[in-house]
XYZ file of C-alpha atoms in Angstrom:
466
model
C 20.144 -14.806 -11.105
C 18.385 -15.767 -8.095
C 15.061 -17.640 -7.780
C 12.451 -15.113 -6.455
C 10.467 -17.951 -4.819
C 13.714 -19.551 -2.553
C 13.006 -18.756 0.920
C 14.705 -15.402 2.120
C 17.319 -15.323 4.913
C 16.799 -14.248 8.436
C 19.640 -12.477 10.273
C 19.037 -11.277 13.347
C 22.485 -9.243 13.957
C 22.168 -7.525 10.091
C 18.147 -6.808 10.609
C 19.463 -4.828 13.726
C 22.445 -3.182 12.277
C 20.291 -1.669 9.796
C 16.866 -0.958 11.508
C 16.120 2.977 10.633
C 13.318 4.928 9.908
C 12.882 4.853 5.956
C 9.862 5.572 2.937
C 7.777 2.579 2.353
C 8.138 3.675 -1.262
C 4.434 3.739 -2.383
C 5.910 6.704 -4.770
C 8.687 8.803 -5.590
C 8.723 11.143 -4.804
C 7.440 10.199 -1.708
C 4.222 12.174 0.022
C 6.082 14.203 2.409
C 7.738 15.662 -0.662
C 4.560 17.411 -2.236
C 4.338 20.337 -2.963
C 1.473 22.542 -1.149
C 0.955 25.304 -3.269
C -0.285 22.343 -6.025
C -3.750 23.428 -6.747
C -6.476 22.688 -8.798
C -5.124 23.607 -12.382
C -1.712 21.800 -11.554
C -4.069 18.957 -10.912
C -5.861 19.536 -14.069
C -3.022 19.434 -16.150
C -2.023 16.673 -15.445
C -5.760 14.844 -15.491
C -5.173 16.290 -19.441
C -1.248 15.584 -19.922
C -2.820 11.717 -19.288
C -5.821 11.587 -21.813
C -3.190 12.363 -24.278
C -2.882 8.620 -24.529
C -5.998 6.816 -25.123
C -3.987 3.399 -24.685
C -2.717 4.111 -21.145
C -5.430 2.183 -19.107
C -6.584 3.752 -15.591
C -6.501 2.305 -11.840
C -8.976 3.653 -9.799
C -9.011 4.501 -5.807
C -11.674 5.846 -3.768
C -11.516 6.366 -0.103
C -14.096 6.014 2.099
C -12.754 7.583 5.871
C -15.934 6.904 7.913
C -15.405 4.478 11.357
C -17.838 3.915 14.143
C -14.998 3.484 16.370
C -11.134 4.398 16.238
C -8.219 1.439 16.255
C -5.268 2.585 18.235
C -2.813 1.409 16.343
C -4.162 3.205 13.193
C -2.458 5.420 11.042
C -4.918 6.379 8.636
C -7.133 9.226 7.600
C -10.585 8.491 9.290
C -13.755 10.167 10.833
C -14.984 8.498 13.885
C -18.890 8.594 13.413
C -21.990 6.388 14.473
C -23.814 8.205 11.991
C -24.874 6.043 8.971
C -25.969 8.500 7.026
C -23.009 9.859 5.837
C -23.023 8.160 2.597
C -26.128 10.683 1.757
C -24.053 13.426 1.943
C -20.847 12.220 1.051
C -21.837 9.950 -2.265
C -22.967 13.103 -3.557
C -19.500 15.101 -3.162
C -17.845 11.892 -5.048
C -19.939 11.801 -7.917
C -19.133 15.591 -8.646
C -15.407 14.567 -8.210
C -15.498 11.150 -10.641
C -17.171 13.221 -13.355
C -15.418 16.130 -13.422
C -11.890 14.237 -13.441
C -13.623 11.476 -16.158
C -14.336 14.783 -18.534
C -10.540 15.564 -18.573
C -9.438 12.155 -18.390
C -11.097 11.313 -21.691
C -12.454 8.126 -19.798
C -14.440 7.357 -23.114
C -11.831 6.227 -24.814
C -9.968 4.612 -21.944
C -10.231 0.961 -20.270
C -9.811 0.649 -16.186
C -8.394 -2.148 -14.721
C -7.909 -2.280 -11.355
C -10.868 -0.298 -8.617
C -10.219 -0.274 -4.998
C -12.134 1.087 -1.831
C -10.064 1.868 1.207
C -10.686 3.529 4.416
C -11.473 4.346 7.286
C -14.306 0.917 6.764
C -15.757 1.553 3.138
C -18.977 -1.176 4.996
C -19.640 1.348 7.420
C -22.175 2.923 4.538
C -25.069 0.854 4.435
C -25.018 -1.869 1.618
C -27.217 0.181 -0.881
C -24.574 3.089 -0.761
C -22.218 0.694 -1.771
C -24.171 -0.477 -5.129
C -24.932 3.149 -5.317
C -21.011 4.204 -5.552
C -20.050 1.179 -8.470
C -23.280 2.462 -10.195
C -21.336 6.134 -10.171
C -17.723 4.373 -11.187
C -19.779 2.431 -13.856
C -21.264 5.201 -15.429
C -18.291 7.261 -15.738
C -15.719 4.615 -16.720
C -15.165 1.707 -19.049
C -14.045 -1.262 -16.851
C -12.133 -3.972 -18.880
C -13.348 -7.786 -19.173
C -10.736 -8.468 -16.323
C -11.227 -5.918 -14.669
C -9.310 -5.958 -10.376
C -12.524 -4.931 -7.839
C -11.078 -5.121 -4.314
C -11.888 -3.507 -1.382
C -11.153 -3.199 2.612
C -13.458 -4.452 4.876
C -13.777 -4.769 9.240
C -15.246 -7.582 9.566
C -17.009 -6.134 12.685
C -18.754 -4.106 10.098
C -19.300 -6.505 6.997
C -22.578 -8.121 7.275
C -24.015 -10.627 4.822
C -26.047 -7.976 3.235
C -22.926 -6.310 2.893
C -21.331 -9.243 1.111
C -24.290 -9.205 -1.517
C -24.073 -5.473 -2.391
C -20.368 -6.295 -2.831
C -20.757 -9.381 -5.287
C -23.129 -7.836 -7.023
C -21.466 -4.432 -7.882
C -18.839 -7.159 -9.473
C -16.270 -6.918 -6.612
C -13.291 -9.810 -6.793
C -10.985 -9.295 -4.242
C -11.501 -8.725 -0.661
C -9.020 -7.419 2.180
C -9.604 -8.015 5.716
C -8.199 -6.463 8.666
C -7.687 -8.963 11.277
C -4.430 -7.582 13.797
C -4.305 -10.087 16.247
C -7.136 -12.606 17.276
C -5.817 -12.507 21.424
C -8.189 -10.584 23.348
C -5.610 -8.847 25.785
C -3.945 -7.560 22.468
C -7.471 -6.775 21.195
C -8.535 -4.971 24.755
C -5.187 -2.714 23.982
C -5.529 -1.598 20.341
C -9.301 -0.888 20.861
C -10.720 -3.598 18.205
C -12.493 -6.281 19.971
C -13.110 -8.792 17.239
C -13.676 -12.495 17.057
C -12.484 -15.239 15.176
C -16.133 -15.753 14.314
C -16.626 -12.516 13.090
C -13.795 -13.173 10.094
C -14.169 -17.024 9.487
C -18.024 -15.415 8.617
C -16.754 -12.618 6.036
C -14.027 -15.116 4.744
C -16.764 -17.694 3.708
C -19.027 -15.242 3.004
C -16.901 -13.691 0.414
C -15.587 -17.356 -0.975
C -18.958 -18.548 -1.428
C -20.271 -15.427 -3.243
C -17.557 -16.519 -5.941
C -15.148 -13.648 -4.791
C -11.531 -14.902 -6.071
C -9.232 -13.336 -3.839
C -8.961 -12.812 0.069
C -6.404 -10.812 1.933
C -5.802 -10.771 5.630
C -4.050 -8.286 7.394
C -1.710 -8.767 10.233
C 0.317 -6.764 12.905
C 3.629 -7.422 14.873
C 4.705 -5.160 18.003
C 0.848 -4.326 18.949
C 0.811 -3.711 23.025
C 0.324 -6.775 24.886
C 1.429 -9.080 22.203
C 3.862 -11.891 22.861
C 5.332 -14.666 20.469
C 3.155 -17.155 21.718
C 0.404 -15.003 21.202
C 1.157 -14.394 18.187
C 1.934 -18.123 17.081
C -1.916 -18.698 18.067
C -3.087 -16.380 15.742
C -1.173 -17.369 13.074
C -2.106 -20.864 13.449
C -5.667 -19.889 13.103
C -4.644 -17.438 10.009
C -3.451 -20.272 8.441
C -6.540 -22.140 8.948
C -8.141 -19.617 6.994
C -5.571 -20.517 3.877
C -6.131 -16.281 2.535
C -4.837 -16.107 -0.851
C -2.618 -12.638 0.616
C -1.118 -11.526 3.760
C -0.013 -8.722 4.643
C 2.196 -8.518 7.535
C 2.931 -4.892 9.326
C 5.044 -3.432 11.993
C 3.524 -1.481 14.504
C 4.640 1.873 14.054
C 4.319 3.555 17.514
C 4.400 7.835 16.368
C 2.035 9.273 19.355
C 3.397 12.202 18.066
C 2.476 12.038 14.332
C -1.130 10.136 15.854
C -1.839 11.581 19.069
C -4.473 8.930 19.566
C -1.737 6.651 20.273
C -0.953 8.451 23.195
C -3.974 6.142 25.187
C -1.221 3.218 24.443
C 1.175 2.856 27.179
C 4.757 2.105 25.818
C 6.068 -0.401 28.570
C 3.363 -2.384 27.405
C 4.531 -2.932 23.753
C 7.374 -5.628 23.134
C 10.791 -4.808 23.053
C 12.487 -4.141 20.056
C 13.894 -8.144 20.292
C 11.046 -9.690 20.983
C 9.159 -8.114 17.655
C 11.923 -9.432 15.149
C 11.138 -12.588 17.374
C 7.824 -12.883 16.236
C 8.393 -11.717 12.246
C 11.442 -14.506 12.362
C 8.554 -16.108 13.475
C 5.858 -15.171 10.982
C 7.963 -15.521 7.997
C 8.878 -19.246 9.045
C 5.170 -20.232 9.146
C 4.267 -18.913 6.441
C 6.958 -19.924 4.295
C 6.210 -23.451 5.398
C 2.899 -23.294 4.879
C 3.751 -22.616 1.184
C 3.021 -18.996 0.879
C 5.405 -16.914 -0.961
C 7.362 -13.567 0.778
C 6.772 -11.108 -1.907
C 8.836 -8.074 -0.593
C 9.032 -6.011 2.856
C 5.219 -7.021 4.179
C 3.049 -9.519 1.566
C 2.640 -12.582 1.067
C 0.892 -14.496 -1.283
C 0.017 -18.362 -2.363
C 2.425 -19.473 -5.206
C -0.596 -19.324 -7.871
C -1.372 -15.617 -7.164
C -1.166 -13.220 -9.747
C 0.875 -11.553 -7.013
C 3.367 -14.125 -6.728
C 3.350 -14.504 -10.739
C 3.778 -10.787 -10.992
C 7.201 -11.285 -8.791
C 8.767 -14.391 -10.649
C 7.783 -12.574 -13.672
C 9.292 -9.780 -12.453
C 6.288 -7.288 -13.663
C 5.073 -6.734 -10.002
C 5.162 -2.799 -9.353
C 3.842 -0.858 -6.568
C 1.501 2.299 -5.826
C -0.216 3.475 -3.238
C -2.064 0.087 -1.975
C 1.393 -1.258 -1.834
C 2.611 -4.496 -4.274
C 0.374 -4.681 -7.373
C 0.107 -6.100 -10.316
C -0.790 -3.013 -12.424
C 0.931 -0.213 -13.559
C 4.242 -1.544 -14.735
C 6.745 1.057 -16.237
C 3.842 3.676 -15.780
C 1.918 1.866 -18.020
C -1.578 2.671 -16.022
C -2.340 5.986 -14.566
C -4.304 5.771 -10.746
C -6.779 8.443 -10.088
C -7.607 9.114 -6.226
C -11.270 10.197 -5.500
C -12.681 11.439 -1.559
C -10.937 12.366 0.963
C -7.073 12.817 1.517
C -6.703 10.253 -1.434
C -3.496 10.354 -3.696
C -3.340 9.716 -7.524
C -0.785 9.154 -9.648
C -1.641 10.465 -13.040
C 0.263 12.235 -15.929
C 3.615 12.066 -14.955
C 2.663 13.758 -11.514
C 0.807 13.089 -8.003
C -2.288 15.062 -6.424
C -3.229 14.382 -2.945
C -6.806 15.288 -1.568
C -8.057 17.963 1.392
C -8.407 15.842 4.790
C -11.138 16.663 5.994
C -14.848 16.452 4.816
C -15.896 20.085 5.032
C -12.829 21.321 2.755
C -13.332 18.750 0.883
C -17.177 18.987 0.282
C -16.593 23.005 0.221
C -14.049 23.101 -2.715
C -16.240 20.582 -5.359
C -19.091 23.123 -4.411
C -17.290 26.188 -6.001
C -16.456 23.685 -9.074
C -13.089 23.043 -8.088
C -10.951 20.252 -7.890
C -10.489 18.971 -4.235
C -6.409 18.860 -4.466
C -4.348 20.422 -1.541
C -0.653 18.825 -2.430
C 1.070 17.537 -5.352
C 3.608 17.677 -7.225
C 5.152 17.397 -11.100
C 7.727 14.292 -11.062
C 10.726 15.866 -13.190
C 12.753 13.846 -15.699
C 15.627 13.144 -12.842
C 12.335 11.951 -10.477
C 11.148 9.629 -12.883
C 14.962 8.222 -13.396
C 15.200 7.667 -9.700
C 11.945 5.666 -9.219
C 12.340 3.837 -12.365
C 15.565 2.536 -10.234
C 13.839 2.586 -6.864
C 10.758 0.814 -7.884
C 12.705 -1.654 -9.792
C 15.096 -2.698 -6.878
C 11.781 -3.032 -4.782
C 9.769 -4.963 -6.680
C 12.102 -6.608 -8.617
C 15.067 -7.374 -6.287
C 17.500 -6.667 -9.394
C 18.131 -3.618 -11.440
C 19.736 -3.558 -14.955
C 22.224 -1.027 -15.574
C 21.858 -1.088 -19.160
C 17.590 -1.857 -19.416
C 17.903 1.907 -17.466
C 20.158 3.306 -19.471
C 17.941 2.542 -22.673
C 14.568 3.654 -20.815
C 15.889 6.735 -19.706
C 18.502 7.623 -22.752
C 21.889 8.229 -20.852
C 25.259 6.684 -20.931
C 27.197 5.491 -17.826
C 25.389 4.575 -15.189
C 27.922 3.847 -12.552
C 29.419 7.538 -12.904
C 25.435 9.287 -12.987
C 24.920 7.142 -9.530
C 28.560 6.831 -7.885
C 27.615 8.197 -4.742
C 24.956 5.988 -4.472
C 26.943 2.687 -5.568
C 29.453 3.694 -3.562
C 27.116 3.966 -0.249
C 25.817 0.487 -1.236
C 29.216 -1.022 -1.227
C 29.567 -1.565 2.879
C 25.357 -3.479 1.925
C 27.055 -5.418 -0.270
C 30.562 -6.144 1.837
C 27.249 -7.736 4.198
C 25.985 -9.800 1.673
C 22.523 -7.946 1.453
C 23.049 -7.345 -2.464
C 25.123 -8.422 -5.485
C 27.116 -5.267 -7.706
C 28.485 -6.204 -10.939
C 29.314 -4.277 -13.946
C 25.762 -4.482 -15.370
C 23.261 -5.147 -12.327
C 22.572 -4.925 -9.221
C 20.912 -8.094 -7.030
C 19.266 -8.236 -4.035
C 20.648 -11.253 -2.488
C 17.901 -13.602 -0.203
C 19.931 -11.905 2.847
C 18.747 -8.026 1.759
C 15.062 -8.968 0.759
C 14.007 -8.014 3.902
C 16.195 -4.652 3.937
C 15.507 -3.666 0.420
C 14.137 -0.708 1.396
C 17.710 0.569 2.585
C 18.767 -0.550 -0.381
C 16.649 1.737 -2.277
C 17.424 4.963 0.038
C 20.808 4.838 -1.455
C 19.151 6.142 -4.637
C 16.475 8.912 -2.543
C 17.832 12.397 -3.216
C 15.125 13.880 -1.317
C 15.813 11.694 1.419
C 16.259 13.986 5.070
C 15.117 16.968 2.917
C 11.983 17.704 5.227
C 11.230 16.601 8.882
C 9.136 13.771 7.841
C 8.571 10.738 10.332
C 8.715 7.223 9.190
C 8.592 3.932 10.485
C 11.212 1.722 11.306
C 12.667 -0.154 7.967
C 12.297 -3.731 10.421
């Protein structure tokens, strides 16, 4: 069995032989896979299918979509406002939503342990919304001793008053996007921010006794070069975060028309970006930080990295966590376009405000998609999940879990389309696991389409596996 920590392998000519658009494998099934006739009784159902077990603790997510200005490269749901006073109208529509799902949730009775914000910037509301929102989470929910408080911050938009709402509403964790510190790259993406700007949040948050910092990175951004690059990283590294993430600009003008402002024969070549995450993973493995799977890192002391050696790391729609192992914490998605995961299903939010806002006014729940994972779903993303997260998968453990009898002749089709992986050296097939060698860590998610039956079932548009 292979050390999780050793240092993965780089291979230029395999990377390339196997760069395709794939899922990122936040669920499974994946989102384009909902369902949207799912409605609000679907989505109750399932809110009550999961208070059936007073044990099973919660993970909460709330997004916040508000920007004052829009990123290029972004490919989230946002609304571009200068408006500040959104949070009046907005932290209204949320508190509806947290206690009408917390009345079928049985949240009495229940523990949370893990709350994050993401966006859109939740510090675009003004630091009093912010202690306003944890007051609403508070009085709905039981947080645990322990309990994981992170959220997403611009720095552009993170003040020190900011900082204070945020230790005081008990916040731990803190995730910054930074993208590239060069100006020309900066000047391309639309996001003009200094290294001043997020040396001041990173302090800010360490001395306000936050324990955890994330930074956020991007390879292939327009303008960007390896030596451009290498100077940001050098400064990242000054920083010492306690998590990176690393990302791969996924250029789909089509899928985000706002893109469209980016010209294309600016962005490097295909050659030149696995340049620069060769690299990105060499500094940062040799600055001691551990590659956790496809885009995080983490220092060898984070729960993150613990989570991997320990192989207990799982993952859910904020990508690599710590919580919800085996299903063993339900995450409930409040605001806009938001997904949960909850009671053996998944519920995805309206997109925009105004539906949003209109259906909690006529007392309903503000779902537009979902979907009701079956007992073959849950199989596959048992396996999925496990090959992700774990880099191994044991025939038998799955066979126990899931009460069946020969694995290799339930999947042969998909062992046998892993056998050429394997002939490469990018994973290990024996009678009674499979192991993702330090050659496929960086491919594992091609590894774990070989077990997607839904995979090319719709018209859905991912980015590049690389």
């Amino acid at each position: 069995m292979e050390d999780l920590w050793q240092p993965i392998r780089f291979d230029r000519e395999m990377l390339l032989k196997y760069d395709r658009p794939g899922p990122r494998y936040t669920s499974y099934p994946t989102a384009p896979h909902f369902e949207d006739g799912f409605g609000h009784a679907d989505y109750v159902r399932l809110l009550e299918r999961s208070a059936e077990d007073a044990d099973r603790p919660l993970s909460l997510y709330v997004h916040i979509p508000f920007c004052a200005h829009r990123c290029f490269f972004c490919g989230c749901n946002v609304t571009i406002s200068h408006d500040r006073q959104w949070g009046k109208r907005y932290l209204p529509l949320l508190a509806r939503e947290i206690e009408m799902a917390a009345g079928h949730l049985g949240a009495d009775r229940r523990q949370v342990v893990q709350i994050h914000w993401g966006g859109g910037t939740p510090t675009f509301l003004p630091p009093e919304d912010l202690t306003e929102l944890m007051d609403l989470l508070r009085g709905s929910f039981h947080l645990s001793p322990g309990c994981e408080i992170g959220v997403e911050v611009d720095p552009r938009e993170c003040s020190p008053a900011h900082l204070d709402a945020l230790a005081g509403a008990g916040f731990n964790r803190l995730s910054m996007g930074l993208q590239e510190l060069d100006a020309r790259v900066q000047k391309a993406i639309n996001r003009i921010q200094t290294a001043e700007q997020t040396w001041g949040v990173l302090d800010g948050a360490r001395s306000r006794g936050m324990e955890s910092v994330n930074v956020d990175l991007i390879y292939g951004l327009p303008n960007q070069t390896p030596e451009r690059f290498a100077a940001t990283l050098d400064e990242v590294l000054r920083m010492a975060p306690d998590r990176l993430a690393l990302f791969n600009f996924a250029y789909l003008p089509a899928t985000f028309p706002h893109q469209l402002v980016i010209n294309p024969q600016t962005l490097p070549s295909p050659d030149t970006k696995l340049g620069m995450l060769e690299l990105a993973i060499a500094t940062l493995t040799d600055a001691g930080y551990v590659f956790i799977g496809m885009d995080h890192f983490a220092r060898p002391g984070d729960p993150l990295a613990q989570a991997l050696r320990n192989r207990t790391l799982t993952r859910n729609f904020q990508g690599y966590t710590t919580f919800g192992d085996a299903g063993e914490a339900d995450l409930v998605g409040f605001g806009v376009s938001s997904i949960g995961e909850v009671g053996g299903g998944y519920a995805q939010n309206l997109k925009t405000v105004a539906s949003y806002g209109a259906a909690l006014q006529e007392g309903r729940f503000p779902v537009c998609r979902g979907l009701v994972a079956s007992a073959e779903d849950v199989l596959r993303r048992d396996v999925i999940f496990r090959l992700m997260c774990h880099f191994r998968l044991d025939k038998r453990e799955i066979e126990s879990r899931h009460r069946f009898e020969g694995f290799d002749g339930r999947f042969s089709a998909e062992l046998e389309r892993l056998r050429p992986m394997a002939d490469d050296g990018l994973l290990e097939m024996d009678g009674d696991s499979l192991e993702v060698t330090a050659l496929g860590r960086l491919l594992v998610r091609n590894i774990a389409m070989a077990f997607d039956a839904r995979l090319g079932t719709t018209k859905a548009r991912y980015s590049r596996t690389v």
